[in-house]
Short mmCIF file of C-alpha atoms and ligand atoms in Angstrom, two decimals:
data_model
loop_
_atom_site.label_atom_id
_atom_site.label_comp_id
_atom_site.label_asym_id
_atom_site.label_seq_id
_atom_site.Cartn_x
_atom_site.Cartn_y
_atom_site.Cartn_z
CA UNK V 1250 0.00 0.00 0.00
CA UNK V 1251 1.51 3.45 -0.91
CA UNK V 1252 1.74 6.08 1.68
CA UNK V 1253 0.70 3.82 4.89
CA UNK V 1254 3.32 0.90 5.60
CA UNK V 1255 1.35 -1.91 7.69
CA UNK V 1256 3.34 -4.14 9.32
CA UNK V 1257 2.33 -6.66 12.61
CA UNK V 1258 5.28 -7.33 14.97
CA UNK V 1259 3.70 -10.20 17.31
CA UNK V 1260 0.20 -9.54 17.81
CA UNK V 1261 0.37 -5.29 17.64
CA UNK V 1262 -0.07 -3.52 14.09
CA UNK V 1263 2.03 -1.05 13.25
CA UNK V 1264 0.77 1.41 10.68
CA UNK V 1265 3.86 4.05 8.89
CA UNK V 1266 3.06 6.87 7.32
CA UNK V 1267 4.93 6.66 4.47
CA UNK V 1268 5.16 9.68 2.54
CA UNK V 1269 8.74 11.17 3.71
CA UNK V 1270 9.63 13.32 0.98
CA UNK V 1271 6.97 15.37 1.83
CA UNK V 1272 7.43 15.21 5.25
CA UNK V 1273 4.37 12.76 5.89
CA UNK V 1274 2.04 15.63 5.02
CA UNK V 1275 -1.41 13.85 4.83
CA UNK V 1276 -2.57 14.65 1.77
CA UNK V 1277 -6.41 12.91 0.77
CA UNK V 1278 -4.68 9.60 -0.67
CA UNK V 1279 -2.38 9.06 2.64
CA UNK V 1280 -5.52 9.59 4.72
CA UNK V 1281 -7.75 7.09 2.30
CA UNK V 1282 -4.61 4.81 2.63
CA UNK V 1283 -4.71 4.94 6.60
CA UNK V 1284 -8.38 4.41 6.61
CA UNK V 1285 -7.83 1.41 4.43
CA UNK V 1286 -5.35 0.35 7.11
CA UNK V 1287 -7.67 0.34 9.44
CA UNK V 1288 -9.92 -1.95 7.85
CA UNK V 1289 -7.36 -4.03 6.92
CA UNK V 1290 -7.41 -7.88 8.66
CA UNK V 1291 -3.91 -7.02 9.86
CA UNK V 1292 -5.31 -4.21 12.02
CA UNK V 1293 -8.91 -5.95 12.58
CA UNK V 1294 -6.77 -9.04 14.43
CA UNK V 1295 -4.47 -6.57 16.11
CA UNK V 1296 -4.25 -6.61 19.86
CA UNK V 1297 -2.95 -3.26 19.88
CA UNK V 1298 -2.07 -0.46 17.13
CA UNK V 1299 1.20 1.80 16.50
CA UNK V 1300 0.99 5.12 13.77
CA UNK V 1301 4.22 6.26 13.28
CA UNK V 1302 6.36 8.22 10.58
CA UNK V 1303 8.69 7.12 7.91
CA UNK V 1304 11.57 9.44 7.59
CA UNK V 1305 12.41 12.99 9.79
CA UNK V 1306 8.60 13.67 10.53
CA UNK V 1307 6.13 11.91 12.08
CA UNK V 1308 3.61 14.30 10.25
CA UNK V 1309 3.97 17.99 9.14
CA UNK V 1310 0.40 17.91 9.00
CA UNK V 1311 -2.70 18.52 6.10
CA UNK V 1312 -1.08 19.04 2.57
CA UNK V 1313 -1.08 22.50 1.75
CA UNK V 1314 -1.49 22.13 -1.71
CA UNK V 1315 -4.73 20.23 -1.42
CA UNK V 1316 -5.99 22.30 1.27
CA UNK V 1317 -5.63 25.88 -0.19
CA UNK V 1318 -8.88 25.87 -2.54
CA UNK V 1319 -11.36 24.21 -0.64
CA UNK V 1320 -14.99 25.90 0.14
CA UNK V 1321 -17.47 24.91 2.33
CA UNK V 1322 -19.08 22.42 0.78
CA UNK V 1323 -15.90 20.63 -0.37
CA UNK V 1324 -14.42 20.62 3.15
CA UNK V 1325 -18.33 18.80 4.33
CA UNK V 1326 -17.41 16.53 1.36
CA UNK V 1327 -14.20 15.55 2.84
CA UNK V 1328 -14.85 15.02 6.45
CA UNK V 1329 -17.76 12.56 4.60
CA UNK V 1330 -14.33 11.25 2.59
CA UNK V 1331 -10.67 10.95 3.67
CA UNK V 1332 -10.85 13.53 6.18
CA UNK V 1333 -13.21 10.52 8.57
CA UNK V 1334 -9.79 8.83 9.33
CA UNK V 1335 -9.18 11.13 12.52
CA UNK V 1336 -12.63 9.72 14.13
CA UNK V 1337 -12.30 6.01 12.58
CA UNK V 1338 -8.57 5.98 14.64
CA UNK V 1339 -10.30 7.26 17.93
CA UNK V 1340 -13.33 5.00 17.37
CA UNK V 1341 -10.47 2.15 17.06
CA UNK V 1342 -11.48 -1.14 19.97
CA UNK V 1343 -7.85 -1.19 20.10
CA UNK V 1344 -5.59 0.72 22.41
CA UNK V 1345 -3.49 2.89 19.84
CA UNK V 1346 -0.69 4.98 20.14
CA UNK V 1347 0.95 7.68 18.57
CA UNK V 1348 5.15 7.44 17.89
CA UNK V 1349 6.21 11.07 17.68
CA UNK V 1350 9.58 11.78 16.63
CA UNK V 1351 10.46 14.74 14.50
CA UNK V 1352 7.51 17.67 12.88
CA UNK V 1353 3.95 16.47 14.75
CA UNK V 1354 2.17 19.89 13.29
CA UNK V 1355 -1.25 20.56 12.08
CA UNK V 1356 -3.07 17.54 10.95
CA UNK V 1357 -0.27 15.54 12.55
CA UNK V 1358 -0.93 16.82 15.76
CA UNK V 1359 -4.35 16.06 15.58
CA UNK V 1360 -3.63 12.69 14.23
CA UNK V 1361 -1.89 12.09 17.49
CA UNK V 1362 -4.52 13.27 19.51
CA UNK V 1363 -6.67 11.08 18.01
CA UNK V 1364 -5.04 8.14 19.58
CA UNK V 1365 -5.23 6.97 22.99
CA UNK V 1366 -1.50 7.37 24.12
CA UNK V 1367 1.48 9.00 22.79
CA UNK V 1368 5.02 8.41 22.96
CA UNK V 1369 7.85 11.47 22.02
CA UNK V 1370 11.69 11.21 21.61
CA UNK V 1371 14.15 14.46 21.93
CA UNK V 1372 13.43 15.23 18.26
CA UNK V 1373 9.93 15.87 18.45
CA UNK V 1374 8.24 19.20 17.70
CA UNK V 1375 4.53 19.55 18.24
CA UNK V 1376 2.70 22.67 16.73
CA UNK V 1377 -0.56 23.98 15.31
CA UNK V 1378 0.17 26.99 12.85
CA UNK V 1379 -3.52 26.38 11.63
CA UNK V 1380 -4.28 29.90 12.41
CA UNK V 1381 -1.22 31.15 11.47
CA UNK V 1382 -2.48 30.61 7.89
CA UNK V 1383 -5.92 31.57 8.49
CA UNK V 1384 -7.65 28.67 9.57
CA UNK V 1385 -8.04 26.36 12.36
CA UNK V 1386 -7.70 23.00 13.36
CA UNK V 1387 -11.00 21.34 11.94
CA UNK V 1388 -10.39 17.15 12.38
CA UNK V 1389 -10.96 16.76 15.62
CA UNK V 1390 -8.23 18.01 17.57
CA UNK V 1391 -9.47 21.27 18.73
CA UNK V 1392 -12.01 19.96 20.48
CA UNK V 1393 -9.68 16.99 21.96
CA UNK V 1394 -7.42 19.55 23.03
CA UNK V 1395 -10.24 21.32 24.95
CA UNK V 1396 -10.67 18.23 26.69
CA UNK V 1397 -7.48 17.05 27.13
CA UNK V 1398 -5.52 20.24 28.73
CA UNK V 1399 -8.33 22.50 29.25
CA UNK V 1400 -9.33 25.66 27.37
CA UNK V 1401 -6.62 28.04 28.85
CA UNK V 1402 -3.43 25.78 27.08
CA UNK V 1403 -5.78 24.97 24.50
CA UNK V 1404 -5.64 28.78 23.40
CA UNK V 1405 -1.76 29.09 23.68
CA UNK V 1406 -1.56 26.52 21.69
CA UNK V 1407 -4.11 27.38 18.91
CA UNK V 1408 -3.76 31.22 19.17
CA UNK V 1409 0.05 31.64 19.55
CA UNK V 1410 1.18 29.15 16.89
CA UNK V 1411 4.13 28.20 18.93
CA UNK V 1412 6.56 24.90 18.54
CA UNK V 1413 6.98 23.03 21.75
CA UNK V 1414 9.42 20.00 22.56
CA UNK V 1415 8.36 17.02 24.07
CA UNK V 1416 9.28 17.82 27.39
CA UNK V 1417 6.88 21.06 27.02
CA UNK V 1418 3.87 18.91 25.83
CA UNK V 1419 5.13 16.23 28.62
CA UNK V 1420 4.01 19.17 31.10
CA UNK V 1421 0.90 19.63 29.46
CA UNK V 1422 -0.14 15.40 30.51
CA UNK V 1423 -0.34 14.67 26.50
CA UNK V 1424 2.30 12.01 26.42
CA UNK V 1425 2.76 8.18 28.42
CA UNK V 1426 6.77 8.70 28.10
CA UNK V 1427 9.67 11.05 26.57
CA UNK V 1428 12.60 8.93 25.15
CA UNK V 1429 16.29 10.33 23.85
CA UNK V 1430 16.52 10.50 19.88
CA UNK V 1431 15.47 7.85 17.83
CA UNK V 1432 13.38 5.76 20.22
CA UNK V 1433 9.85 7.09 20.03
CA UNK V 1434 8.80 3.24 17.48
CA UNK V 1435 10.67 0.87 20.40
CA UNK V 1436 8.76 3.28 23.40
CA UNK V 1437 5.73 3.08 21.36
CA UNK V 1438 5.89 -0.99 20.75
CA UNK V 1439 6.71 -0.88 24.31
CA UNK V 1440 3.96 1.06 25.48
CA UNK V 1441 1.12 -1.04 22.98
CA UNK V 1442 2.81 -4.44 24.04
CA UNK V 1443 1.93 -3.37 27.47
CA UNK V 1444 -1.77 -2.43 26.51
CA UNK V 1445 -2.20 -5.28 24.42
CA UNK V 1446 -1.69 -7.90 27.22
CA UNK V 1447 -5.00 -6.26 29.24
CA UNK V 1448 -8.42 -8.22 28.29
CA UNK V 1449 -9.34 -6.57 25.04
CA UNK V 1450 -12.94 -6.73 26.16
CA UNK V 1451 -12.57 -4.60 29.24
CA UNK V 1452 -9.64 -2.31 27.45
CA UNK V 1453 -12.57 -1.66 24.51
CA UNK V 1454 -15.34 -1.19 27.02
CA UNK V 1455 -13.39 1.03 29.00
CA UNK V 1456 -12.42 3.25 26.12
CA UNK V 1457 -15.59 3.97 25.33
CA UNK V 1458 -16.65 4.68 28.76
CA UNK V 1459 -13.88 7.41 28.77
CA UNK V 1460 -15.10 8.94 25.82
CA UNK V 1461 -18.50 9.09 26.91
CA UNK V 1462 -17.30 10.40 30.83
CA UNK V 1463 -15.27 13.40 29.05
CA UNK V 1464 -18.80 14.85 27.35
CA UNK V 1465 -21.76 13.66 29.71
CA UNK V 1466 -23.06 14.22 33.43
CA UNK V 1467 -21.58 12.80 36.01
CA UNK V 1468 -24.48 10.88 36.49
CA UNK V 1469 -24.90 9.15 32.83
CA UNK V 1470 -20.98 8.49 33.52
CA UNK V 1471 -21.46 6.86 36.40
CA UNK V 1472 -24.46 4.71 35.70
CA UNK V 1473 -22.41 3.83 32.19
CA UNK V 1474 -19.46 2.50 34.00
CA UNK V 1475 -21.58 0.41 36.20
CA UNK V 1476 -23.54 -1.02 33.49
CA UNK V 1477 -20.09 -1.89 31.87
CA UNK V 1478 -18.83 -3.66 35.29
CA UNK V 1479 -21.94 -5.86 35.25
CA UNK V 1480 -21.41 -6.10 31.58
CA UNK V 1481 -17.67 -7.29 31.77
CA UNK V 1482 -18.52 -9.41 35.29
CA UNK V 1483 -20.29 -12.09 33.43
CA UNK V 1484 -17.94 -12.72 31.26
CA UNK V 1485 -15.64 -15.86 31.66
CA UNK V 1486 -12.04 -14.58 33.11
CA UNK V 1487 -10.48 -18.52 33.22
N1 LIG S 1934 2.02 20.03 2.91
C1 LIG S 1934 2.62 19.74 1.74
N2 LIG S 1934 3.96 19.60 1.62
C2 LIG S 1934 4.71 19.75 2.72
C3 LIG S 1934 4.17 20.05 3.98
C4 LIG S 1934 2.74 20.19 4.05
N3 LIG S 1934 2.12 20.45 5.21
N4 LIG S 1934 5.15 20.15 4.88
C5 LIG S 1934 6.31 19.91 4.22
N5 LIG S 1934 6.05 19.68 2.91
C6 LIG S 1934 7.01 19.38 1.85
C7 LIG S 1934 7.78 20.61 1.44
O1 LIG S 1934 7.06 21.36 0.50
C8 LIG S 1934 9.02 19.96 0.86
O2 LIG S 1934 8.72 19.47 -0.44
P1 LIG S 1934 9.75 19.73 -1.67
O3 LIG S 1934 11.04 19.08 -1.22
O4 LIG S 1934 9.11 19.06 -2.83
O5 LIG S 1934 9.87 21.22 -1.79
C9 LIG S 1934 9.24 18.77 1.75
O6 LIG S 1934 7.99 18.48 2.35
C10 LIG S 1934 10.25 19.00 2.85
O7 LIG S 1934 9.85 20.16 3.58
P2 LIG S 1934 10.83 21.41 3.83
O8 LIG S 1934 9.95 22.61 4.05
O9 LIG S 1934 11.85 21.50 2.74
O10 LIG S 1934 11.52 20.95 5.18
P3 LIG S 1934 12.11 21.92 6.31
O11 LIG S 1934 12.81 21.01 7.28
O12 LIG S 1934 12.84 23.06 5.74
O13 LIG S 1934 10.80 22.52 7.03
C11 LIG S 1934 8.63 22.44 8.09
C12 LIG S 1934 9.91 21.68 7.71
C13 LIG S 1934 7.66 21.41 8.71
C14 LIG S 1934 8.93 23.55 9.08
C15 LIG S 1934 8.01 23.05 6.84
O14 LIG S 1934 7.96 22.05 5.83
C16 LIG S 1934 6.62 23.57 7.04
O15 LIG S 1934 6.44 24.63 7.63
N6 LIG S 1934 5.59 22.84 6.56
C17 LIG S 1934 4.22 23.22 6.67
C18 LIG S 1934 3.71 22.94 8.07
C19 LIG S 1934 2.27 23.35 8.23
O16 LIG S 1934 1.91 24.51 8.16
N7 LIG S 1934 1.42 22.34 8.49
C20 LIG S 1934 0.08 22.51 8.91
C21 LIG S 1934 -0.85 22.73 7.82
S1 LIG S 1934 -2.46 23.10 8.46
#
């Protein structure tokens, strides 16, 4: 498959983008290409899933020559298309997690957001320049980012345009470990190897109970979590 490697070491699925002269930038046929991924048996029989980068980048983000022209109803048209790939990797029953080493900007940011966990090595540089050239971040990861450090980074981070390291985005609680140069893929396989020896049941159920807990009452939360004990209780554990 061009522009997404898949490759299973053990029982985890590791899925490269593969685009490096261009920096990884996802352009509509590397996002069709991770989508297909994702629906590939290789990833369906996966006990765990890895997205990393090929080359210096893990992602510099949405291609800006595909990007430039779009109106309004093209840019519905694509979230219906390619652009669905951000939701289909955080709708994933598998634990996944993000290998950040080099650019993570834009698109790639969001990309990594989208996953459950994320790893960074010393090279990483995370960024959203979105509104730096007039836009904003539109798959996904504004509104994770909300959620995930709270409005007050959130704005730094969309309004400034700044780079930060992975010791920076380490502060803000975005990333399971920082590793020295050139280890984010081993941390990562490290990190899903760990994840994919939990029940897969219970790991599944209790994604989607996190989902649901960061967007509903405390009271739905609640009530879902104990449905999901009960749920997971009668099933065999021998
Ligand atoms: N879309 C399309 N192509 C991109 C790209 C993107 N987001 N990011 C990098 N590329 C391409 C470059 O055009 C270049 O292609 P070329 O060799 O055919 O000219 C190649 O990838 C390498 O990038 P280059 O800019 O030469 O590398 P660099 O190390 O000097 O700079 C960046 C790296 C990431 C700082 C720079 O490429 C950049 O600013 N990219 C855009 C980032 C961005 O705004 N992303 C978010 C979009 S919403």
């Amino acid at each position: 498959m061009t522009n997404v490697r898949i490759e299973r070491r053990a029982d985890i699925a590791v899925l490269t983008l593969d685009r490096p002269e261009k920096l990884n930038a996802l352009s509509t046929a590397l996002e069709q290409a991770l989508l297909d991924a994702i629906d590939s048996d290789d990833v369906r029989t996966s006990a765990a899933v890895v997205i990393a980068g090929e080359g210096r980048a893990f992602s510099a983000g949405a291609d800006l020559t595909e990007v430039r022209e779009l109106g309004p109803a093209q840019i519905a048209q694509y979230y219906r298309g390619s652009g669905r790939v951000y939701e289909a990797v955080a709708a994933l029953p598998q634990v996944t997690v993000a290998a950040v080493h080099g650019y993570c900007l834009g698109g790639g940011f969001e990309l990594a957001l989208a996953a459950d966990l994320r790893v960074a090595d010393g090279t990483a540089v995370f960024g959203l320049p979105e509104v730096g050239i007039g836009i904003v971040p539109s798959s996904g990861g504004l509104a994770r980012l909300v959620r995930m450090v709270g409005p007050a980074k959130a704005r730094e981070l969309v309004l400034l345009g700044r780079r930060y390291d992975a010791a920076a985005v380490d502060r803000l609680g975005l990333l399971t470990d920082v590793v020295p140069a050139g280890g984010a893929l081993d941390a990562a396989l490290a990190v899903a190897a760990e994840a994919a020896a939990q029940p897969a049941l219970a790991a599944a159920v209790a994604k989607q109970v996190i989902d649901v807990a960061t967007e509903s009452s405390h009271a739905a939360a609640l009530a879902l979590e104990r449905l999901a004990y009960g749920m997971l209780n009668q099933v065999d554990k021998g």
